[in-house]
Short mmCIF file of C-alpha atoms and ligand atoms in Angstrom, two decimals:
data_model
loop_
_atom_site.label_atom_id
_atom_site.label_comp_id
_atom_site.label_asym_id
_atom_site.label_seq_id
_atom_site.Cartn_x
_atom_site.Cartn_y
_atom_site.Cartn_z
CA UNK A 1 131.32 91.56 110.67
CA UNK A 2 131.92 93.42 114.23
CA UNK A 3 129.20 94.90 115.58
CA UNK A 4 129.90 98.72 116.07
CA UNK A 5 129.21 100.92 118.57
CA UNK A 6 126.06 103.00 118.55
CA UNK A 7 127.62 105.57 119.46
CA UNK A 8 128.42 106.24 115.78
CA UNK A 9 125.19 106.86 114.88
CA UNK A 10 125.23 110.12 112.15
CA UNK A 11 128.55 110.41 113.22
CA UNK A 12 130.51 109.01 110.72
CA UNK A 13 131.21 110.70 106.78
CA UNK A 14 132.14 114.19 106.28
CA UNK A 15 129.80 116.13 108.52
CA UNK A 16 130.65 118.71 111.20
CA UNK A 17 128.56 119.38 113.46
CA UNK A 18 129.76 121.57 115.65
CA UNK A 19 128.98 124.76 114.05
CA UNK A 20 130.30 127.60 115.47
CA UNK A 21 129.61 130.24 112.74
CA UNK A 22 127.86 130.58 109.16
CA UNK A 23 131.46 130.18 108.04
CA UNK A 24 131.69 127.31 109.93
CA UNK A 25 128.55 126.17 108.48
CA UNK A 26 129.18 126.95 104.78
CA UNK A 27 132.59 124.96 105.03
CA UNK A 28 130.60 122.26 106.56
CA UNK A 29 127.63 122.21 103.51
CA UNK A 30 130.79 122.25 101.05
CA UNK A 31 132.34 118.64 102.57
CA UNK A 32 128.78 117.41 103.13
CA UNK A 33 127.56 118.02 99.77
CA UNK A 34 129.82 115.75 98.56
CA UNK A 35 128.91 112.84 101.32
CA UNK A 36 125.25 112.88 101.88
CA UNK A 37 124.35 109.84 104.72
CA UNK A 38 121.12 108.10 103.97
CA UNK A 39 119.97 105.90 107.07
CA UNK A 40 118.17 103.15 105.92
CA UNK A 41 116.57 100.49 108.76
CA UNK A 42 116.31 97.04 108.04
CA UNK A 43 113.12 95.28 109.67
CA UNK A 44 111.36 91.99 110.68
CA UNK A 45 110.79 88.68 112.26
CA UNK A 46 114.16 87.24 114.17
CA UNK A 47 115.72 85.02 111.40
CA UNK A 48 114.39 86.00 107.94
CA UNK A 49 117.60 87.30 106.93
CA UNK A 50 118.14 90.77 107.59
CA UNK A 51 121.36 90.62 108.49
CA UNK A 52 122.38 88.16 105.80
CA UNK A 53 121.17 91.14 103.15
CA UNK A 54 122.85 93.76 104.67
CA UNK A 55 125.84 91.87 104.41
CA UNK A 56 125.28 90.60 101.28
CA UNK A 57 124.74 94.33 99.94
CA UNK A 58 127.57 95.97 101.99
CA UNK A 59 130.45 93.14 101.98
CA UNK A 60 129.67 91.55 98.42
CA UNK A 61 128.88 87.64 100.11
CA UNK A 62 126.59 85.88 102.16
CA UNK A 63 127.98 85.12 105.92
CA UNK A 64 128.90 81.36 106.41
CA UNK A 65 127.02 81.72 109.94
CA UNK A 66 125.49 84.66 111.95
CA UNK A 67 124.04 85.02 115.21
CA UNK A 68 121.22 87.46 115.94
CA UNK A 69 121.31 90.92 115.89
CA UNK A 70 121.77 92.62 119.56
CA UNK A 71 120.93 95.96 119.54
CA UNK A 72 121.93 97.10 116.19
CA UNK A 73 124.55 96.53 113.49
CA UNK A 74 125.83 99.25 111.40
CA UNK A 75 126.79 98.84 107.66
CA UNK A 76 128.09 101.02 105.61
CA UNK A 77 128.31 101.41 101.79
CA UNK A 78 129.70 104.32 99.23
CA UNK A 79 127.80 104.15 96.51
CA UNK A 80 127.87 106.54 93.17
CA UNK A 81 124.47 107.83 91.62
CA UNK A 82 124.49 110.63 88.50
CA UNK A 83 127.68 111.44 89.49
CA UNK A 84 127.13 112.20 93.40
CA UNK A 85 128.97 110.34 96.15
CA UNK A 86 126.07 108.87 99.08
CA UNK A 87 126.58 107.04 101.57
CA UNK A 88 124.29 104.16 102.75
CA UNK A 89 124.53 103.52 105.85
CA UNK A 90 122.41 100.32 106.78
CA UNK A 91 120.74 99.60 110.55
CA UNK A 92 120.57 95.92 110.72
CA UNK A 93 117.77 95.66 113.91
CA UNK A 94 117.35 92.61 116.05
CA UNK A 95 114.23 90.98 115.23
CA UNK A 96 114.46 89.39 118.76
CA UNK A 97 112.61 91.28 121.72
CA UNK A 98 114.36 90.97 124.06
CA UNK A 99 117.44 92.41 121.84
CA UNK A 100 115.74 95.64 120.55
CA UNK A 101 113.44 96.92 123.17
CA UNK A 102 115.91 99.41 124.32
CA UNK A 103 117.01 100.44 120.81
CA UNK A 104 113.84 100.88 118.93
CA UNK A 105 113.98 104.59 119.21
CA UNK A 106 116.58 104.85 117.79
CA UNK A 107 116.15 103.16 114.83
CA UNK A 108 113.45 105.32 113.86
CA UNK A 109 114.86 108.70 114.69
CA UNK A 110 115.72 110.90 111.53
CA UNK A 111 115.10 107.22 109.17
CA UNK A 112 115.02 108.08 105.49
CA UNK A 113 114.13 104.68 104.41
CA UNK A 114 112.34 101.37 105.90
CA UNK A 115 112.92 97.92 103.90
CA UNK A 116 110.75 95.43 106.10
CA UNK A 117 112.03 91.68 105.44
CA UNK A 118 109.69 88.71 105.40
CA UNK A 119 110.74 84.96 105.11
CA UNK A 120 109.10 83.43 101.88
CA UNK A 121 109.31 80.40 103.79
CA UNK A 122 107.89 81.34 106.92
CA UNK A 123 104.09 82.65 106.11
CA UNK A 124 104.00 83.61 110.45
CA UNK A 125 106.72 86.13 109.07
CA UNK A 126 104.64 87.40 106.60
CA UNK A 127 101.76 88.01 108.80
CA UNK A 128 103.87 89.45 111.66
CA UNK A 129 104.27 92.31 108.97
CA UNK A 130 101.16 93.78 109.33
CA UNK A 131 102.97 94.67 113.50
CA UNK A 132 106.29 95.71 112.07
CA UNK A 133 104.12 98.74 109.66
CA UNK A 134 102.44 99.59 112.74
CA UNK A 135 105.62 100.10 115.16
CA UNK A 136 106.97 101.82 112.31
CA UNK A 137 103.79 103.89 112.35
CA UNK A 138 103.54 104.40 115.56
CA UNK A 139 107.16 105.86 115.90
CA UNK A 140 105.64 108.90 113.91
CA UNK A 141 107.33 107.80 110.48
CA UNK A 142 106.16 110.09 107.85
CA UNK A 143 104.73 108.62 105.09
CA UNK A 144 107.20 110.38 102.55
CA UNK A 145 109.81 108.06 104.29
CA UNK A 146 110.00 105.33 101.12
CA UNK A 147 109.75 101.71 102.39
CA UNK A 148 109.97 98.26 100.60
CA UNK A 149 108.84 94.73 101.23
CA UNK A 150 111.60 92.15 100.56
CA UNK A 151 110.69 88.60 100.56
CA UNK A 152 114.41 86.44 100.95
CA UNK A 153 115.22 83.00 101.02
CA UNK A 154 113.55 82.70 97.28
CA UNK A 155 116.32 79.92 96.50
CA UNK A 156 114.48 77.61 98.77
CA UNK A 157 111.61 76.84 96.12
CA UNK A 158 110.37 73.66 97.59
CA UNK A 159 109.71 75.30 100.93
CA UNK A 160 108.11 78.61 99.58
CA UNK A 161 104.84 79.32 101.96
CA UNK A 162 104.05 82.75 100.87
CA UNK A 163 102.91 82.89 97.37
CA UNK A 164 103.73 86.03 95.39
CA UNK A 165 100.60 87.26 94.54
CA UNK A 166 99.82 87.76 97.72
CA UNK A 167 102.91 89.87 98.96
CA UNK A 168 102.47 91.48 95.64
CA UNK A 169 98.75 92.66 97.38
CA UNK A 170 100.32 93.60 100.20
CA UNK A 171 102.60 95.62 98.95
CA UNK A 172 99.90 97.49 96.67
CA UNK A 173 97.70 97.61 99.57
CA UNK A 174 100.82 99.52 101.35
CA UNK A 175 102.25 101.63 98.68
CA UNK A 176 105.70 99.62 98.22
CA UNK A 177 107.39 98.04 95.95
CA UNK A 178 107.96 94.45 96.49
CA UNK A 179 111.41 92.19 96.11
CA UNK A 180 111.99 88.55 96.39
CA UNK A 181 114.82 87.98 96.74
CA UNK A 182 117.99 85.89 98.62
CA UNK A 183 121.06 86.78 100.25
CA UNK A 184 122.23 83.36 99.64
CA UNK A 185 122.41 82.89 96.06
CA UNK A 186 124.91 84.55 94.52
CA UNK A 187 123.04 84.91 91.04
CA UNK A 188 120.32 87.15 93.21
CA UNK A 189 122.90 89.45 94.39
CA UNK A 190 122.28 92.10 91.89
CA UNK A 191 118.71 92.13 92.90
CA UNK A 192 119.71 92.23 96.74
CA UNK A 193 121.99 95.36 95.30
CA UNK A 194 118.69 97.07 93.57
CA UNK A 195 116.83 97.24 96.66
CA UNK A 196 119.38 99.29 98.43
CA UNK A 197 120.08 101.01 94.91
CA UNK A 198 116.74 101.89 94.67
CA UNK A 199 116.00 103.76 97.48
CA UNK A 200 118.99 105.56 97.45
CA UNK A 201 117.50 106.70 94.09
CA UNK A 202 114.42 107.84 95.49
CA UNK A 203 115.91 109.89 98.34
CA UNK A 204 118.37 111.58 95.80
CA UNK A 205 115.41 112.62 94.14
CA UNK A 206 113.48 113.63 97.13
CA UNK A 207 114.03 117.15 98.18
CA UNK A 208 117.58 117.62 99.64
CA UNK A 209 118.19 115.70 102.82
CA UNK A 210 120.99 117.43 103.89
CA UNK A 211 119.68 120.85 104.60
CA UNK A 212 117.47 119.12 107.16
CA UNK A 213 120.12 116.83 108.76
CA UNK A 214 121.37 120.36 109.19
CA UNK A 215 118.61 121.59 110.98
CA UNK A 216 118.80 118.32 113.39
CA UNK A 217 122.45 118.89 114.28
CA UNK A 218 121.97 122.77 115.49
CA UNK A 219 119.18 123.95 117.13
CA UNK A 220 120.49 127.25 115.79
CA UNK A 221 120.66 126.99 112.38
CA UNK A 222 117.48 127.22 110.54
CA UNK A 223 117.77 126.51 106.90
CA UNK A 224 114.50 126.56 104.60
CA UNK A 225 116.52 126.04 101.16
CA UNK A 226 115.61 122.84 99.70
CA UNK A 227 116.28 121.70 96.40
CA UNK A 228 114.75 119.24 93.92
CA UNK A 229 117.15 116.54 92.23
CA UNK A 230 115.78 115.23 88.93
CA UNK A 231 116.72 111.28 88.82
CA UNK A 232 116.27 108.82 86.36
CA UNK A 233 115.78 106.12 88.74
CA UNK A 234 114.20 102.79 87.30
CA UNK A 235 111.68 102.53 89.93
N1 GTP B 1 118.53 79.49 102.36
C1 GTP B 1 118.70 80.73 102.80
N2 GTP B 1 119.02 80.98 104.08
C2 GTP B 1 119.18 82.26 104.48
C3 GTP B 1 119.03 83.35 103.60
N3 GTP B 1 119.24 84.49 104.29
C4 GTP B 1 119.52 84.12 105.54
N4 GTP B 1 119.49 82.78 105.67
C5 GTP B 1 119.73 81.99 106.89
O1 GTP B 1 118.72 82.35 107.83
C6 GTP B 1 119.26 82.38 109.15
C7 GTP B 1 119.01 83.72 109.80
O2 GTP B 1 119.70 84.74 109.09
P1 GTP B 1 120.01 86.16 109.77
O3 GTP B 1 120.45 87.06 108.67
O4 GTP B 1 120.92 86.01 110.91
O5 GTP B 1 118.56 86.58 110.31
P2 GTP B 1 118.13 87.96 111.01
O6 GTP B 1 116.85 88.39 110.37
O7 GTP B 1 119.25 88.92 110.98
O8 GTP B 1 117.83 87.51 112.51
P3 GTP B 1 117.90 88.43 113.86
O9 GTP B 1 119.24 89.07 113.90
O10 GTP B 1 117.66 87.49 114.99
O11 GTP B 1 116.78 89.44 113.76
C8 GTP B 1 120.74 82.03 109.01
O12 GTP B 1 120.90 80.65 109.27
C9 GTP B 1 121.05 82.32 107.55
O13 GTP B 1 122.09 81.52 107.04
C10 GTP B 1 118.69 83.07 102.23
O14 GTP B 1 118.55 83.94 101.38
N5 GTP B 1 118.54 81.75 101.89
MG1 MG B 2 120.40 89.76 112.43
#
């Protein structure tokens, strides 16, 4: 898939945000109401897969060969939940250095979800976590921000390094919810699909994004409604 621009960050769906009046802004609520954006980073070591997932989750297959990430790579996906229309937009980070260092700003700014992505096969990957949680950290994440562990490449079972038990501990010890997973198997797909799935889930049932997206957008506009969305997400 092309890499696009950043200059699309938040600036793609049905949001206006050049607000010129509270009719203006009303209109604007109506269309976004219907599109709600949740920007969900995708981050670890160079080469566990991140950009396989995202691909898998967004374009339905795993890519015959990739390169890595520069910068960032945008994916998008429409996805239904009770009835409501989201869209997931996925930031699929370098893992290299030298290819993020002038991005990683803005991967953080206004996240709504983390997945961090370890290499079952690669224990160095798994400990290189424990710096991943604290860039996150340190980027002034706040903790309601719901993140996941994903462990991919599961289909290699002979070469598995990182036993599940202990990412399960890890996980506990960090308040998230683990996957293993792999964005090469197609039988696994569904359970690359639920980790997306999922935390669209949770933010739906967080209290309402959008009216603070709104208060991003215009310095003017100071909203204080928020509203509570019942969900019967499974996790
Ligand atoms: N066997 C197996 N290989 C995988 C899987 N996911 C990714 N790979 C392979 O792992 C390599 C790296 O995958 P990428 O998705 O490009 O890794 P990345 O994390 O995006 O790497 P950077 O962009 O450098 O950060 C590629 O050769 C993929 O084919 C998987 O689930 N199983
Ligand atoms: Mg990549």
């Amino acid at each position: 898939m092309a890499n696009e621009s950043f200059g699309n960050e938040g600036g793609t769906g049905s949001r206006n945000s050049n607000f010129t009046s509270s009719v203006d802004l009303s209109t604007s609520l109506d269309s976004s109401v219907q599109t709600r954006i949740f920007k969900i980073i995708v981050i670890g070591d160079s080469n566990v897969g991140k950009t396989c997932l995202t691909f898998r989750f967004t374009g339905g297959s795993f890519p015959e060969k990739t390169e890595a990430t520069i910068g960032v790579d945008f994916r998008e996906k429409a996805v239904e939940i009770e009835g409501e229309k989201i869209k997931v937009q996925v930031w699929d980070t370098a893992g290299q250095e030298r290819f993020r260092k002038s991005m990683v700003e803005h991967y953080y700014r206004n996240v709504h979800a983390v997945v961090f992505v370890y290499d079952v096969t690669k224990m160095a990957s798994f400990q290189n976590l424990k710096t991943w949680i604290q860039e996150c950290n340190g980027h002034r994440v706040s903790p309601t921000v719901p993140r996941v562990l994903v462990g991919n490449k599961c289909d290699l079972v002979s070469h598995i390094q990182v036993p599940s038990n202990t990412a399960l501990k890890f996980a506990d010890a960090h308040n998230m919810l683990l996957f293993e997973t792999s964005a090469k198997d197609p039988k696994e797909s569904q359970n690359v699909d639920s980790i997306f799935m999922c935390l669209a889930c949770r933010l739906k049932a967080q209290k309402s994004l959008l009216y603070r997206d709104v208060e991003r957008e215009d310095g003017r506009v100071r909203l204080s409604q928020e509203t509570d969305v019942k969900s019967n997400c499974p996790c």
